[in-house]
PDB file of C-alpha atoms in Angstrom:
ATOM      1  CA  GLN V 153     -35.891-312.569  28.269  1.00 30.00           C
ATOM      2  CA  VAL V 154     -37.605-309.107  28.686  1.00 34.00           C
ATOM      3  CA  PHE V 155     -36.497-308.977  32.309  1.00 33.00           C
ATOM      4  CA  GLY V 156     -32.906-310.218  31.255  1.00 37.00           C
ATOM      5  CA  ARG V 157     -32.604-307.472  28.706  1.00 37.00           C
ATOM      6  CA  ASP V 158     -33.890-304.902  31.340  1.00 40.00           C
ATOM      7  CA  SER V 159     -31.367-306.136  33.787  1.00 38.00           C
ATOM      8  CA  VAL V 160     -28.733-305.953  31.264  1.00 38.00           C
ATOM      9  CA  THR V 161     -29.619-302.444  30.175  1.00 39.00           C
ATOM     10  CA  GLY V 162     -29.809-301.417  33.835  1.00 42.00           C
ATOM     11  CA  SER V 163     -26.446-302.698  34.574  1.00 44.00           C
ATOM     12  CA  LYS V 164     -25.036-300.851  31.516  1.00 41.00           C
ATOM     13  CA  LEU V 165     -26.768-297.642  32.743  1.00 36.00           C
ATOM     14  CA  ASN V 166     -25.295-298.030  36.080  1.00 45.00           C
ATOM     15  CA  ASN V 167     -21.799-298.683  34.677  1.00 46.00           C
ATOM     16  CA  ASN V 168     -22.309-295.566  32.415  1.00 46.00           C
ATOM     17  CA  LEU V 169     -23.339-293.354  35.341  1.00 37.00           C
ATOM     18  CA  GLN V 170     -20.471-294.659  37.487  1.00 47.00           C
ATOM     19  CA  GLY V 171     -17.983-293.928  34.639  1.00 48.00           C
ATOM     20  CA  ASP V 172     -19.433-290.398  34.241  1.00 49.00           C
ATOM     21  CA  GLY V 173     -19.153-289.767  38.018  1.00 46.00           C
ATOM     22  CA  LYS V 174     -15.443-290.959  37.973  1.00 45.00           C
ATOM     23  CA  ARG V 175     -14.696-288.724  34.903  1.00 46.00           C
ATOM     24  CA  ARG V 176     -16.391-285.745  36.584  1.00 44.00           C
ATOM     25  CA  SER V 177     -14.432-286.311  39.790  1.00 45.00           C
ATOM     26  CA  SER V 178     -11.250-286.581  37.835  1.00 46.00           C
ATOM     27  CA  ASP V 179     -12.069-283.561  35.722  1.00 48.00           C
ATOM     28  CA  GLY V 180     -12.838-281.575  38.879  1.00 46.00           C
ATOM     29  CA  SER V 181      -9.488-282.695  40.457  1.00 45.00           C
ATOM     30  CA  ASN V 182      -7.573-281.814  37.345  1.00 47.00           C
ATOM     31  CA  ASP V 183      -9.402-278.337  37.289  1.00 47.00           C
ATOM     32  CA  GLY V 184      -8.355-277.749  40.870  1.00 45.00           C
ATOM     33  CA  VAL V 185      -4.729-278.640  40.126  1.00 40.00           C
ATOM     34  CA  SER V 186      -4.698-276.580  36.950  1.00 46.00           C
ATOM     35  CA  ALA V 187      -6.195-273.632  38.941  1.00 43.00           C
ATOM     36  CA  ALA V 188      -3.482-274.149  41.602  1.00 42.00           C
ATOM     37  CA  HIS V 189      -0.790-274.223  38.867  1.00 44.00           C
ATOM     38  CA  SER V 190      -2.154-271.142  37.224  1.00 46.00           C
ATOM     39  CA  ASP V 191      -2.146-269.384  40.638  1.00 49.00           C
ATOM     40  CA  THR V 192       1.506-270.366  41.197  1.00 46.00           C
ATOM     41  CA  ASN V 193       2.437-269.133  37.760  1.00 47.00           C
ATOM     42  CA  ASP V 194       0.823-265.802  38.323  1.00 49.00           C
ATOM     43  CA  ASN V 195       2.682-265.393  41.446  1.00 49.00           C
ATOM     44  CA  SER V 196       5.828-266.357  39.860  1.00 46.00           C
ATOM     45  CA  THR V 197       5.110-263.947  37.013  1.00 47.00           C
ATOM     46  CA  GLU V 198       4.492-261.029  39.366  1.00 48.00           C
ATOM     47  CA  HIS V 199       7.695-261.822  41.402  1.00 46.00           C
ATOM     48  CA  THR V 200       9.632-262.011  38.060  1.00 47.00           C
ATOM     49  CA  ALA V 201       8.058-258.656  36.895  1.00 45.00           C
ATOM     50  CA  SER V 202       8.974-256.881  40.191  1.00 47.00           C
ATOM     51  CA  SER V 203      12.554-258.338  40.125  1.00 48.00           C
ATOM     52  CA  ASP V 204      12.911-257.144  36.526  1.00 50.00           C
ATOM     53  CA  LEU V 205      11.765-253.627  37.476  1.00 43.00           C
ATOM     54  CA  SER V 206      14.242-253.531  40.143  1.00 47.00           C
ATOM     55  CA  SER V 207      17.125-254.751  38.036  1.00 52.00           C
ATOM     56  CA  ASN V 208      16.249-252.562  34.965  1.00 50.00           C
ATOM     57  CA  ASN V 209      17.544-249.453  36.931  1.00 47.00           C
ATOM     58  CA  ASN V 210      21.215-250.722  36.935  1.00 56.00           C
ATOM     59  CA  ASP V 211      21.138-252.519  33.528  1.00 57.00           C
ATOM     60  CA  GLU V 212      21.560-249.239  31.686  1.00 51.00           C
ATOM     61  CA  TRP V 213      24.707-248.250  33.531  1.00 51.00           C
ATOM     62  CA  GLU V 214      26.033-251.811  33.264  1.00 58.00           C
ATOM     63  CA  ASP V 215      25.548-251.447  29.446  1.00 53.00           C
ATOM     64  CA  ILE V 216      27.388-248.173  29.531  1.00 49.00           C
ATOM     65  CA  GLN V 217      30.282-249.758  31.412  1.00 54.00           C
ATOM     66  CA  LYS V 218      30.365-252.776  29.074  1.00 55.00           C
ATOM     67  CA  MET V 219      30.087-250.815  25.818  1.00 55.00           C
ATOM     68  CA  ASP V 220      33.113-251.281  23.527  1.00 56.00           C
ATOM     69  CA  TRP V 221      33.636-247.556  22.787  1.00 55.00           C
ATOM     70  CA  ASP V 222      36.776-248.337  20.801  1.00 59.00           C
ATOM     71  CA  HIS V 223      34.935-250.300  18.151  1.00 68.00           C
ATOM     72  CA  MET V 224      32.048-248.026  17.575  1.00 75.00           C
ATOM     73  CA  PRO V 225      31.167-246.919  14.004  1.00 81.00           C
ATOM     74  CA  TYR V 226      32.870-243.977  12.559  1.00 85.00           C
ATOM     75  CA  GLU V 227      29.744-241.739  12.719  1.00 86.00           C
ATOM     76  CA  LEU V 228      29.226-242.628  16.398  1.00 86.00           C
ATOM     77  CA  GLN V 229      32.810-241.859  17.170  1.00 88.00           C
ATOM     78  CA  SER V 230      32.383-238.536  15.293  1.00 90.00           C
ATOM     79  CA  VAL V 231      29.266-237.683  17.441  1.00 90.00           C
ATOM     80  CA  ASP V 232      31.115-238.806  20.675  1.00 90.00           C
ATOM     81  CA  ALA V 233      34.088-236.501  19.813  1.00 92.00           C
ATOM     82  CA  VAL V 234      31.726-233.494  19.255  1.00 93.00           C
ATOM     83  CA  LEU V 235      29.842-234.178  22.466  1.00 93.00           C
ATOM     84  CA  GLN V 236      33.166-234.619  24.477  1.00 93.00           C
ATOM     85  CA  THR V 237      34.461-231.373  23.076  1.00 95.00           C
ATOM     86  CA  VAL V 238      31.179-229.486  23.850  1.00 94.00           C
ATOM     87  CA  THR V 239      31.072-231.032  27.432  1.00 94.00           C
ATOM     88  CA  HIS V 240      34.727-230.132  28.204  1.00 95.00           C
ATOM     89  CA  MET V 241      34.074-226.572  26.904  1.00 95.00           C
ATOM     90  CA  LEU V 242      31.095-226.236  29.232  1.00 94.00           C
ATOM     91  CA  MET V 243      33.112-227.736  32.218  1.00 94.00           C
ATOM     92  CA  ASP V 244      36.019-225.383  31.662  1.00 94.00           C
ATOM     93  CA  ASP V 245      33.794-222.339  31.429  1.00 94.00           C
ATOM     94  CA  ALA V 246      31.874-223.463  34.542  1.00 93.00           C
ATOM     95  CA  SER V 247      35.010-223.996  36.473  1.00 93.00           C
ATOM     96  CA  THR V 248      36.259-220.509  35.506  1.00 93.00           C
ATOM     97  CA  VAL V 249      32.983-218.926  36.669  1.00 92.00           C
ATOM     98  CA  HIS V 250      33.069-220.884  39.802  1.00 91.00           C
ATOM     99  CA  HIS V 251      36.526-219.820  40.564  1.00 91.00           C
ATOM    100  CA  LYS V 252      35.720-216.103  39.932  1.00 89.00           C
ATOM    101  CA  ALA V 253      32.637-216.203  42.104  1.00 89.00           C
ATOM    102  CA  ARG V 254      34.450-218.074  44.924  1.00 88.00           C
ATOM    103  CA  VAL V 255      37.253-215.381  44.961  1.00 86.00           C
ATOM    104  CA  ALA V 256      34.615-212.519  45.061  1.00 84.00           C
ATOM    105  CA  MET V 257      32.721-214.269  47.810  1.00 86.00           C
ATOM    106  CA  ALA V 258      35.949-214.864  49.847  1.00 84.00           C
ATOM    107  CA  GLU V 259      36.747-211.127  49.496  1.00 81.00           C
ATOM    108  CA  LEU V 260      33.500-210.068  50.670  1.00 81.00           C
ATOM    109  CA  ARG V 261      33.694-212.252  53.763  1.00 76.00           C
ATOM    110  CA  GLY V 262      37.121-211.008  54.557  1.00 73.00           C
ATOM    111  CA  GLU V 263      38.727-214.517  53.910  1.00 67.00           C
ATOM    112  CA  SER V 264      40.886-213.494  51.141  1.00 58.00           C
ATOM    113  CA  SER V 265      44.746-213.228  51.428  1.00 55.00           C
ATOM    114  CA  SER V 266      44.970-209.783  49.587  1.00 52.00           C
ATOM    115  CA  GLY V 267      44.905-207.665  52.686  1.00 47.00           C
ATOM    116  CA  GLY V 268      41.269-206.855  52.742  1.00 48.00           C
ATOM    117  CA  GLN V 269      39.366-205.980  55.898  1.00 48.00           C
ATOM    118  CA  GLY V 270      35.817-207.224  54.984  1.00 48.00           C
ATOM    119  CA  VAL V 271      32.851-205.396  54.107  1.00 46.00           C
ATOM    120  CA  GLY V 272      33.943-201.991  55.483  1.00 44.00           C
ATOM    121  CA  ALA V 273      37.272-201.948  53.477  1.00 46.00           C
ATOM    122  CA  LEU V 274      35.997-203.286  50.107  1.00 51.00           C
ATOM    123  CA  GLY V 275      32.690-201.410  49.940  1.00 55.00           C
ATOM    124  CA  GLU V 276      30.582-201.404  46.816  1.00 65.00           C
ATOM    125  CA  HIS V 277      33.395-202.600  44.358  1.00 74.00           C
ATOM    126  CA  ALA V 278      33.259-206.165  45.555  1.00 71.00           C
ATOM    127  CA  GLN V 279      29.604-206.313  45.763  1.00 77.00           C
ATOM    128  CA  GLU V 280      29.399-205.124  42.162  1.00 81.00           C
ATOM    129  CA  ARG V 281      31.830-207.767  41.258  1.00 81.00           C
ATOM    130  CA  LEU V 282      29.711-210.399  42.931  1.00 83.00           C
ATOM    131  CA  ARG V 283      26.614-209.210  41.189  1.00 86.00           C
ATOM    132  CA  LEU V 284      28.472-209.479  37.765  1.00 88.00           C
ATOM    133  CA  HIS V 285      29.586-213.024  38.635  1.00 87.00           C
ATOM    134  CA  LYS V 286      26.077-213.889  39.457  1.00 89.00           C
ATOM    135  CA  ASP V 287      24.951-212.808  36.039  1.00 91.00           C
ATOM    136  CA  GLU V 288      27.652-214.870  34.544  1.00 91.00           C
ATOM    137  CA  VAL V 289      26.521-217.868  36.489  1.00 92.00           C
ATOM    138  CA  ASN V 290      23.002-217.311  35.298  1.00 92.00           C
ATOM    139  CA  LEU V 291      24.244-217.129  31.762  1.00 93.00           C
ATOM    140  CA  MET V 292      26.294-220.222  31.987  1.00 93.00           C
ATOM    141  CA  GLU V 293      23.404-222.210  33.495  1.00 93.00           C
ATOM    142  CA  GLY V 294      21.370-221.065  30.481  1.00 93.00           C
ATOM    143  CA  ARG V 295      24.007-222.370  28.105  1.00 93.00           C
ATOM    144  CA  VAL V 296      24.148-225.724  29.936  1.00 94.00           C
ATOM    145  CA  GLN V 297      20.424-225.987  30.216  1.00 94.00           C
ATOM    146  CA  GLY V 298      20.075-225.479  26.447  1.00 94.00           C
ATOM    147  CA  PHE V 299      22.527-228.341  25.729  1.00 94.00           C
ATOM    148  CA  VAL V 300      20.450-230.588  28.096  1.00 94.00           C
ATOM    149  CA  ARG V 301      17.287-229.707  26.289  1.00 94.00           C
ATOM    150  CA  ALA V 302      18.818-230.486  22.990  1.00 93.00           C
ATOM    151  CA  MET V 303      20.020-233.896  24.292  1.00 92.00           C
ATOM    152  CA  ASN V 304      16.612-234.698  25.672  1.00 93.00           C
ATOM    153  CA  GLU V 305      14.970-233.852  22.373  1.00 91.00           C
ATOM    154  CA  VAL V 306      17.218-236.306  20.595  1.00 89.00           C
ATOM    155  CA  LEU V 307      16.789-238.949  23.227  1.00 89.00           C
ATOM    156  CA  ASP V 308      12.963-238.681  23.023  1.00 89.00           C
ATOM    157  CA  ASP V 309      13.034-239.550  19.365  1.00 85.00           C
ATOM    158  CA  ASP V 310      14.072-243.175  18.654  1.00 83.00           C
ATOM    159  CA  GLU V 311      14.003-242.619  14.815  1.00 83.00           C
ATOM    160  CA  ASP V 312      16.543-239.707  15.061  1.00 82.00           C
ATOM    161  CA  MET V 313      18.864-241.968  17.206  1.00 84.00           C
ATOM    162  CA  THR V 314      18.375-244.873  14.877  1.00 82.00           C
ATOM    163  CA  LEU V 315      19.456-242.726  11.772  1.00 82.00           C
ATOM    164  CA  MET V 316      22.636-242.000  13.548  1.00 83.00           C
ATOM    165  CA  ASN V 317      23.847-245.472  12.515  1.00 81.00           C
ATOM    166  CA  LEU V 318      24.898-244.457   8.989  1.00 82.00           C
ATOM    167  CA  SER V 319      26.928-247.831   8.617  1.00 82.00           C
ATOM    168  CA  ARG V 320      23.917-249.963   9.611  1.00 79.00           C
ATOM    169  CA  LEU V 321      21.777-247.900   7.102  1.00 78.00           C
ATOM    170  CA  LEU V 322      24.280-248.769   4.339  1.00 79.00           C
ATOM    171  CA  THR V 323      24.838-252.401   5.305  1.00 81.00           C
ATOM    172  CA  HIS V 324      21.286-253.383   6.256  1.00 80.00           C
ATOM    173  CA  PRO V 325      18.883-250.977   4.407  1.00 80.00           C
ATOM    174  CA  GLU V 326      16.204-253.502   4.588  1.00 80.00           C
ATOM    175  CA  ARG V 327      15.708-252.740   8.366  1.00 79.00           C
ATOM    176  CA  PHE V 328      15.132-249.119   7.839  1.00 76.00           C
ATOM    177  CA  LEU V 329      12.189-249.382   5.193  1.00 77.00           C
ATOM    178  CA  GLN V 330       9.213-247.275   6.163  1.00 78.00           C
ATOM    179  CA  PRO V 331       7.417-247.796   8.400  1.00 81.00           C
ATOM    180  CA  VAL V 332      10.062-249.125  10.792  1.00 76.00           C
ATOM    181  CA  SER V 333       8.841-251.206  13.632  1.00 79.00           C
ATOM    182  CA  GLN V 334       9.269-250.062  17.229  1.00 79.00           C
ATOM    183  CA  GLU V 335      11.418-253.293  18.013  1.00 82.00           C
ATOM    184  CA  ILE V 336      13.902-252.320  15.133  1.00 79.00           C
ATOM    185  CA  LEU V 337      13.933-248.671  16.361  1.00 80.00           C
ATOM    186  CA  HIS V 338      14.672-249.762  19.923  1.00 79.00           C
ATOM    187  CA  GLU V 339      17.541-252.168  18.733  1.00 80.00           C
ATOM    188  CA  GLU V 340      19.117-249.734  16.309  1.00 79.00           C
ATOM    189  CA  SER V 341      18.904-246.839  18.818  1.00 80.00           C
ATOM    190  CA  ASP V 342      20.366-248.566  21.884  1.00 82.00           C
ATOM    191  CA  GLU V 343      24.010-247.805  21.153  1.00 84.00           C
ATOM    192  CA  PRO V 344      23.469-244.013  20.374  1.00 87.00           C
ATOM    193  CA  GLU V 345      21.227-243.764  23.355  1.00 88.00           C
ATOM    194  CA  LEU V 346      23.680-245.013  25.831  1.00 88.00           C
ATOM    195  CA  MET V 347      26.339-242.601  24.471  1.00 88.00           C
ATOM    196  CA  LEU V 348      23.916-239.605  24.664  1.00 91.00           C
ATOM    197  CA  GLU V 349      22.917-240.487  28.137  1.00 91.00           C
ATOM    198  CA  ALA V 350      26.480-240.648  29.257  1.00 91.00           C
ATOM    199  CA  TYR V 351      26.988-237.031  28.298  1.00 93.00           C
ATOM    200  CA  LEU V 352      23.665-235.931  29.450  1.00 93.00           C
ATOM    201  CA  GLN V 353      24.561-237.057  32.891  1.00 93.00           C
ATOM    202  CA  GLN V 354      27.682-234.944  32.788  1.00 93.00           C
ATOM    203  CA  ALA V 355      25.660-231.967  31.691  1.00 94.00           C
ATOM    204  CA  LEU V 356      23.224-232.427  34.575  1.00 94.00           C
ATOM    205  CA  SER V 357      26.168-232.602  36.959  1.00 94.00           C
ATOM    206  CA  ILE V 358      27.335-229.239  35.628  1.00 94.00           C
ATOM    207  CA  VAL V 359      23.779-227.824  36.163  1.00 94.00           C
ATOM    208  CA  ASN V 360      23.729-229.084  39.742  1.00 95.00           C
ATOM    209  CA  GLU V 361      27.147-227.418  40.541  1.00 93.00           C
ATOM    210  CA  LEU V 362      25.965-224.163  39.027  1.00 93.00           C
ATOM    211  CA  ASP V 363      22.725-224.334  41.120  1.00 93.00           C
ATOM    212  CA  LEU V 364      24.875-224.951  44.276  1.00 93.00           C
ATOM    213  CA  LEU V 365      27.142-221.923  43.344  1.00 93.00           C
ATOM    214  CA  LYS V 366      23.976-219.783  42.882  1.00 91.00           C
ATOM    215  CA  GLY V 367      22.878-220.808  46.387  1.00 91.00           C
ATOM    216  CA  GLN V 368      26.262-219.941  47.856  1.00 90.00           C
ATOM    217  CA  ILE V 369      26.153-216.484  46.142  1.00 90.00           C
ATOM    218  CA  MET V 370      22.692-215.826  47.545  1.00 90.00           C
ATOM    219  CA  THR V 371      23.780-216.900  51.047  1.00 89.00           C
ATOM    220  CA  THR V 372      26.882-214.539  50.827  1.00 87.00           C
ATOM    221  CA  GLU V 373      24.649-211.716  49.645  1.00 85.00           C
ATOM    222  CA  GLU V 374      22.301-212.277  52.675  1.00 87.00           C
ATOM    223  CA  GLN V 375      25.341-212.330  55.006  1.00 86.00           C
ATOM    224  CA  ILE V 376      26.550-209.187  53.610  1.00 84.00           C
ATOM    225  CA  SER V 377      23.211-207.568  53.762  1.00 85.00           C
ATOM    226  CA  MET V 378      22.814-208.535  57.487  1.00 89.00           C
ATOM    227  CA  THR V 379      26.355-207.220  58.311  1.00 85.00           C
ATOM    228  CA  LEU V 380      25.578-203.925  56.684  1.00 85.00           C
ATOM    229  CA  ASP V 381      22.208-203.674  58.437  1.00 90.00           C
ATOM    230  CA  ALA V 382      24.016-204.240  61.758  1.00 92.00           C
ATOM    231  CA  ILE V 383      26.609-201.450  60.898  1.00 90.00           C
ATOM    232  CA  ARG V 384      23.721-199.092  59.936  1.00 92.00           C
ATOM    233  CA  ASN V 385      21.796-199.726  63.080  1.00 93.00           C
ATOM    234  CA  ARG V 386      24.835-198.927  65.155  1.00 93.00           C
ATOM    235  CA  LEU V 387      25.304-195.776  63.201  1.00 93.00           C
ATOM    236  CA  LEU V 388      21.736-194.824  63.895  1.00 92.00           C
ATOM    237  CA  TYR V 389      22.039-195.448  67.506  1.00 88.00           C
ATOM    238  CA  ILE V 390      25.065-193.221  67.737  1.00 90.00           C
ATOM    239  CA  ASN V 391      23.337-190.569  65.788  1.00 91.00           C
ATOM    240  CA  THR V 392      20.493-190.824  68.195  1.00 88.00           C
ATOM    241  CA  LEU V 393      22.666-190.521  71.366  1.00 87.00           C
ATOM    242  CA  LEU V 394      24.383-187.480  69.813  1.00 90.00           C
ATOM    243  CA  SER V 395      20.972-185.930  69.145  1.00 90.00           C
ATOM    244  CA  VAL V 396      19.890-186.401  72.800  1.00 88.00           C
ATOM    245  CA  ALA V 397      23.220-185.014  74.049  1.00 89.00           C
ATOM    246  CA  SER V 398      22.831-182.073  71.827  1.00 91.00           C
ATOM    247  CA  LEU V 399      19.270-181.602  73.270  1.00 88.00           C
ATOM    248  CA  CYS V 400      20.618-181.668  76.868  1.00 89.00           C
ATOM    249  CA  VAL V 401      23.318-179.142  76.045  1.00 89.00           C
ATOM    250  CA  SER V 402      20.880-176.819  74.546  1.00 90.00           C
ATOM    251  CA  LEU V 403      18.717-177.082  77.562  1.00 86.00           C
ATOM    252  CA  GLY V 404      21.608-175.619  79.572  1.00 87.00           C
ATOM    253  CA  SER V 405      22.381-173.056  77.006  1.00 89.00           C
ATOM    254  CA  PHE V 406      18.772-171.904  77.163  1.00 88.00           C
ATOM    255  CA  ILE V 407      19.037-171.462  81.034  1.00 86.00           C
ATOM    256  CA  GLY V 408      22.284-169.555  80.664  1.00 83.00           C
ATOM    257  CA  SER V 409      20.915-167.313  78.001  1.00 85.00           C
ATOM    258  CA  ILE V 410      17.891-166.424  80.220  1.00 83.00           C
ATOM    259  CA  PHE V 411      20.160-165.406  83.111  1.00 80.00           C
ATOM    260  CA  GLY V 412      22.547-163.632  80.637  1.00 79.00           C
ATOM    261  CA  MET V 413      19.943-160.915  79.847  1.00 79.00           C
ATOM    262  CA  ASN V 414      20.772-157.508  81.144  1.00 74.00           C
ATOM    263  CA  LEU V 415      17.568-157.202  83.277  1.00 73.00           C
ATOM    264  CA  THR V 416      17.410-156.556  87.039  1.00 75.00           C
ATOM    265  CA  ASN V 417      15.992-159.249  89.312  1.00 74.00           C
ATOM    266  CA  SER V 418      16.064-159.960  93.143  1.00 76.00           C
ATOM    267  CA  ILE V 419      18.847-162.441  93.028  1.00 77.00           C
ATOM    268  CA  GLU V 420      21.804-160.260  91.830  1.00 75.00           C
ATOM    269  CA  THR V 421      22.798-159.479  95.500  1.00 79.00           C
ATOM    270  CA  ASN V 422      22.521-163.077  96.589  1.00 80.00           C
ATOM    271  CA  ASP V 423      25.806-164.765  97.045  1.00 81.00           C
ATOM    272  CA  THR V 424      24.744-168.460  96.463  1.00 85.00           C
ATOM    273  CA  ALA V 425      22.526-167.785  93.502  1.00 82.00           C
ATOM    274  CA  PHE V 426      25.240-168.475  90.829  1.00 84.00           C
ATOM    275  CA  MET V 427      26.069-171.852  92.559  1.00 88.00           C
ATOM    276  CA  LYS V 428      22.503-172.734  92.750  1.00 86.00           C
ATOM    277  CA  VAL V 429      21.720-171.974  89.137  1.00 86.00           C
ATOM    278  CA  THR V 430      24.667-173.788  87.825  1.00 87.00           C
ATOM    279  CA  VAL V 431      24.131-176.897  89.865  1.00 90.00           C
ATOM    280  CA  GLY V 432      20.497-176.830  88.971  1.00 89.00           C
ATOM    281  CA  THR V 433      21.191-176.540  85.320  1.00 88.00           C
ATOM    282  CA  ILE V 434      23.749-179.483  85.385  1.00 90.00           C
ATOM    283  CA  VAL V 435      21.262-181.737  87.307  1.00 91.00           C
ATOM    284  CA  GLY V 436      18.515-180.952  84.872  1.00 88.00           C
ATOM    285  CA  MET V 437      20.788-181.712  81.912  1.00 89.00           C
ATOM    286  CA  ALA V 438      21.926-185.003  83.540  1.00 90.00           C
ATOM    287  CA  GLY V 439      18.322-185.797  84.344  1.00 89.00           C
ATOM    288  CA  MET V 440      17.166-185.327  80.765  1.00 88.00           C
ATOM    289  CA  TRP V 441      20.041-187.366  79.512  1.00 87.00           C
ATOM    290  CA  GLY V 442      19.055-190.243  81.847  1.00 87.00           C
ATOM    291  CA  VAL V 443      15.420-190.201  80.874  1.00 86.00           C
ATOM    292  CA  LEU V 444      15.970-189.823  77.066  1.00 83.00           C
ATOM    293  CA  SER V 445      18.641-192.527  77.117  1.00 81.00           C
ATOM    294  CA  TRP V 446      16.295-194.873  78.944  1.00 83.00           C
ATOM    295  CA  ILE V 447      13.482-194.237  76.458  1.00 81.00           C
ATOM    296  CA  PHE V 448      15.803-194.778  73.327  1.00 71.00           C
TER     297      PHE V 448
END
């Protein structure tokens, strides 16, 4: 009986050990499968995140295009009307400054149809006009930059954009109880943010046009400066040639003044002395002109 009980106990132990081994092997396989599934899920999550980041860039413009501008609340329509008026005023002023600066640049380059002859005919008047137009462009750019800064300050504050929804503030006051969660702020500021960003892009386009106009004005000024430098160099060269010619003529005058003194010498009776002195003076003047012209 003792051996029988031992054998029964041994068989139970063997069965328990085998069951434990099977459970461990099944657990290990399940762990491996779960690890594989977790890796797959991580990869899919990363792929989804990357696709979301790539698609978020176009979501904002799609929201602006799909936005129902005709059924906005009254307060947002009022803000939209004010921003539209200000933007059109800035665009009109910028186009006026742009036209004046283009006309002045065309006159300086000699491309205008008013009968001008370029830099030589216009002189300092057109250059002064261009400088004044450049100051107007800088002033206009400062105005637009101030508008852009004001828009960015509002866009950076979700609470200010949320409080633009006065109708929502009256119909759903429970959503605006302090402190307001970031989720509610993001939801309530979505529509004003889209509207403000649309006008911000228009203002930035005006800034880019003014920057391009400033670059064109600077290019025109450099071109006019180079033209004036070339004219100045030619005048200096002509002045140098005239100075050299005056020096050569003064040499001949010096020789003539020497022989014009009323003093006796040994060549008064020589019949060929006059021709020799005259030819020698002319050759000396020509030689000096050639040497000095080669040097300068």
